[in-house]
Every structure is written in C-alpha cells, then in structure tokens.
mmCIF file of C-alpha atoms in Angstrom:
data_model
loop_
_atom_site.group_PDB
_atom_site.id
_atom_site.type_symbol
_atom_site.label_atom_id
_atom_site.label_comp_id
_atom_site.label_asym_id
_atom_site.label_seq_id
_atom_site.Cartn_x
_atom_site.Cartn_y
_atom_site.Cartn_z
ATOM 1 C CA MET W 1 -0.071 0.292 0.104
ATOM 2 C CA LEU W 2 1.192 3.283 -0.941
ATOM 3 C CA HIS W 3 1.875 6.058 1.844
ATOM 4 C CA ARG W 4 4.645 8.772 1.523
ATOM 5 C CA PRO W 5 4.267 11.201 -1.479
ATOM 6 C CA ILE W 6 6.892 9.993 -3.616
ATOM 7 C CA ASP W 7 5.589 6.700 -3.946
ATOM 8 C CA LEU W 8 2.052 8.170 -4.954
ATOM 9 C CA THR W 9 4.319 10.126 -7.457
ATOM 10 C CA SER W 10 6.471 7.355 -8.332
ATOM 11 C CA ALA W 11 3.297 4.804 -9.016
ATOM 12 C CA PHE W 12 2.081 8.048 -11.392
ATOM 13 C CA LEU W 13 5.317 8.339 -12.793
ATOM 14 C CA ALA W 14 5.838 4.493 -13.733
ATOM 15 C CA ARG W 15 2.823 4.306 -15.482
ATOM 16 C CA ASP W 16 4.789 6.289 -18.179
ATOM 17 C CA GLY W 17 8.119 4.127 -18.220
ATOM 18 C CA ILE W 18 9.369 7.360 -15.832
ATOM 19 C CA VAL W 19 11.170 5.817 -12.882
ATOM 20 C CA LEU W 20 12.639 8.626 -10.213
ATOM 21 C CA TYR W 21 16.751 8.450 -9.040
ATOM 22 C CA ASP W 22 17.975 10.263 -6.325
ATOM 23 C CA ASN W 23 21.319 11.240 -7.279
ATOM 24 C CA PRO W 24 22.863 12.993 -4.184
ATOM 25 C CA ASP W 25 26.122 13.534 -5.706
ATOM 26 C CA ALA W 26 24.446 15.422 -8.361
ATOM 27 C CA PHE W 27 22.450 17.560 -6.614
ATOM 28 C CA LEU W 28 18.852 16.427 -8.738
ATOM 29 C CA ILE W 29 16.761 13.662 -9.699
ATOM 30 C CA CYS W 30 16.130 11.700 -12.226
ATOM 31 C CA ALA W 31 12.974 10.901 -13.322
ATOM 32 C CA PHE W 32 14.503 8.433 -15.882
ATOM 33 C CA LYS W 33 13.259 8.166 -19.376
ATOM 34 C CA HIS W 34 15.311 6.125 -21.407
ATOM 35 C CA ASP W 35 14.707 7.931 -24.610
ATOM 36 C CA ASN W 36 15.470 10.755 -23.270
ATOM 37 C CA ALA W 37 18.407 10.213 -21.363
ATOM 38 C CA LEU W 38 22.098 11.871 -21.929
ATOM 39 C CA CYS W 39 23.854 9.438 -19.530
ATOM 40 C CA GLU W 40 23.599 7.308 -22.529
ATOM 41 C CA PRO W 41 22.497 3.831 -20.970
ATOM 42 C CA GLU W 42 23.165 0.460 -22.406
ATOM 43 C CA PRO W 43 19.653 -0.832 -25.120
ATOM 44 C CA GLY W 44 17.554 -1.617 -22.547
ATOM 45 C CA ALA W 45 18.280 -0.079 -19.305
ATOM 46 C CA THR W 46 16.143 0.448 -16.532
ATOM 47 C CA ALA W 47 18.553 3.271 -15.218
ATOM 48 C CA PRO W 48 20.131 5.901 -15.357
ATOM 49 C CA ARG W 49 24.227 5.259 -15.218
ATOM 50 C CA GLN W 50 23.606 8.058 -12.310
ATOM 51 C CA TYR W 51 27.861 8.959 -12.813
ATOM 52 C CA ASP W 52 27.369 10.650 -15.936
ATOM 53 C CA CYS W 53 24.533 12.807 -15.505
ATOM 54 C CA ARG W 54 24.863 15.861 -18.070
ATOM 55 C CA PRO W 55 23.170 19.041 -18.188
ATOM 56 C CA GLY W 56 20.491 20.114 -20.045
ATOM 57 C CA CYS W 57 19.226 16.406 -19.632
ATOM 58 C CA GLY W 58 15.429 16.346 -19.765
ATOM 59 C CA ASN W 59 15.042 13.846 -17.512
ATOM 60 C CA THR W 60 16.064 15.634 -14.237
ATOM 61 C CA VAL W 61 14.909 17.796 -11.618
ATOM 62 C CA ARG W 62 16.132 19.969 -9.368
ATOM 63 C CA THR W 63 14.312 20.954 -5.637
ATOM 64 C CA ASP W 64 14.506 23.718 -3.994
ATOM 65 C CA THR W 65 16.779 21.764 -0.933
ATOM 66 C CA HIS W 66 18.980 20.685 -4.103
ATOM 67 C CA ALA W 67 19.433 24.589 -4.799
ATOM 68 C CA ARG W 68 20.780 25.001 -1.038
ATOM 69 C CA LEU W 69 22.951 22.274 -0.930
ATOM 70 C CA LEU W 70 24.232 23.180 -4.170
ATOM 71 C CA ARG W 71 24.788 26.788 -2.297
ATOM 72 C CA ALA W 72 26.200 24.972 0.818
ATOM 73 C CA ARG W 73 28.425 22.697 -1.350
ATOM 74 C CA ALA W 74 29.847 26.025 -2.841
ATOM 75 C CA ASP W 75 30.912 27.775 0.387
ATOM 76 C CA GLU W 76 32.308 24.167 1.913
ATOM 77 C CA LEU W 77 35.006 25.027 -1.413
ATOM 78 C CA ASP W 78 34.997 28.667 -0.833
ATOM 79 C CA GLN W 79 36.445 28.357 2.512
ATOM 80 C CA PHE W 80 39.173 25.731 1.072
ATOM 81 C CA VAL W 81 40.256 28.649 -1.357
ATOM 82 C CA GLY W 82 42.592 30.231 0.913
ATOM 83 C CA HIS W 83 44.650 27.106 2.113
ATOM 84 C CA THR W 84 44.978 25.873 -1.453
ATOM 85 C CA PRO W 85 47.841 26.764 -3.665
ATOM 86 C CA GLY W 86 47.066 29.328 -6.561
ATOM 87 C CA PRO W 87 46.086 26.358 -9.728
ATOM 88 C CA ILE W 88 43.936 24.596 -6.946
ATOM 89 C CA SER W 89 42.433 27.214 -5.859
ATOM 90 C CA ASN W 90 41.264 28.798 -8.956
ATOM 91 C CA ARG W 91 39.566 25.201 -9.448
ATOM 92 C CA LEU W 92 38.027 25.618 -6.130
ATOM 93 C CA ARG W 93 36.878 28.992 -6.734
ATOM 94 C CA THR W 94 35.795 27.991 -10.307
ATOM 95 C CA ASN W 95 33.587 24.906 -9.238
ATOM 96 C CA ALA W 96 32.401 26.979 -6.460
ATOM 97 C CA HIS W 97 30.640 30.214 -8.685
ATOM 98 C CA ARG W 98 29.699 27.142 -11.402
ATOM 99 C CA LEU W 99 27.544 25.657 -8.555
ATOM 100 C CA ARG W 100 26.110 28.813 -7.798
ATOM 101 C CA GLU W 101 25.318 29.144 -10.719
ATOM 102 C CA MET W 102 22.818 26.672 -11.181
ATOM 103 C CA ALA W 103 20.994 26.798 -8.112
ATOM 104 C CA ASP W 104 20.539 31.075 -9.106
ATOM 105 C CA THR W 105 19.285 29.021 -12.841
ATOM 106 C CA HIS W 106 16.601 26.677 -10.654
ATOM 107 C CA ASP W 107 15.272 29.447 -8.351
ATOM 108 C CA SER W 108 14.791 32.011 -12.266
ATOM 109 C CA THR W 109 12.991 28.644 -13.862
ATOM 110 C CA ALA W 110 11.543 26.812 -10.905
ATOM 111 C CA HIS W 111 7.731 26.073 -10.974
ATOM 112 C CA PRO W 112 6.156 26.344 -7.426
ATOM 113 C CA ALA W 113 3.844 22.852 -7.214
ATOM 114 C CA GLU W 114 0.950 24.729 -6.953
ATOM 115 C CA ASP W 115 1.490 25.497 -10.466
ATOM 116 C CA LEU W 116 1.857 22.162 -11.903
ATOM 117 C CA THR W 117 -1.703 21.317 -11.005
#
C-alpha cells in the first residue's frame, strides 16, 4: 500500500515508464526515461548512469532543497580557497561559482508545486 508522497509520485510516473532516481552527488533527481537520457544508458537499461549525469538532460529535476545544497557545497569549497595553492584554489573558486550559477538558474526557472497541478 502506498502512503508517502514519493511513493505516490513514483507509482504515477511508472505508468509512463518513468522511474525516479535520487542523485545526491549531482544535486538532482533523475526522472528516468530511456529515450530522453543524455547519460547514454545501455539499450534496454531501466536505470540511468548516475555517475554520468549531464547538464541539459530532459530527465533532470532539481528541487529548492537541491539548490540550497548546491549553495552550501559552494560555501564549503570557498573555505578551502585560502588554504590551497594557486591553481587548485582557482579551480575550487570556479567550481563554487558554477554551483551557485546552477542554484541561481533553478531559482529563476523553478515552478511552484501549486502551478504544476
């Protein structure tokens, strides 16, 4: 018997061949549909290649929580910048900036759940 909202959502999407996969390392959820996947899953695969999430994939879903986590991770990277050699600190700064840009993009394009019903 289904009780949790994620269970209900998963059951609803499964009827169209869509399965939800949380990908905490990419700060997103994959609403996996093989035909849309940019991660190039094997023919007949029923799951994404979570280690190969790609920007712009039509299967990705980011929540407000993911956006907050992106910013928190960027803040963590910033703390290392002053304690690492030049090239590494530059890379950390660039990655922190990229994470904040992804969070900002989410904030500017996100739709409230109420608008989707």
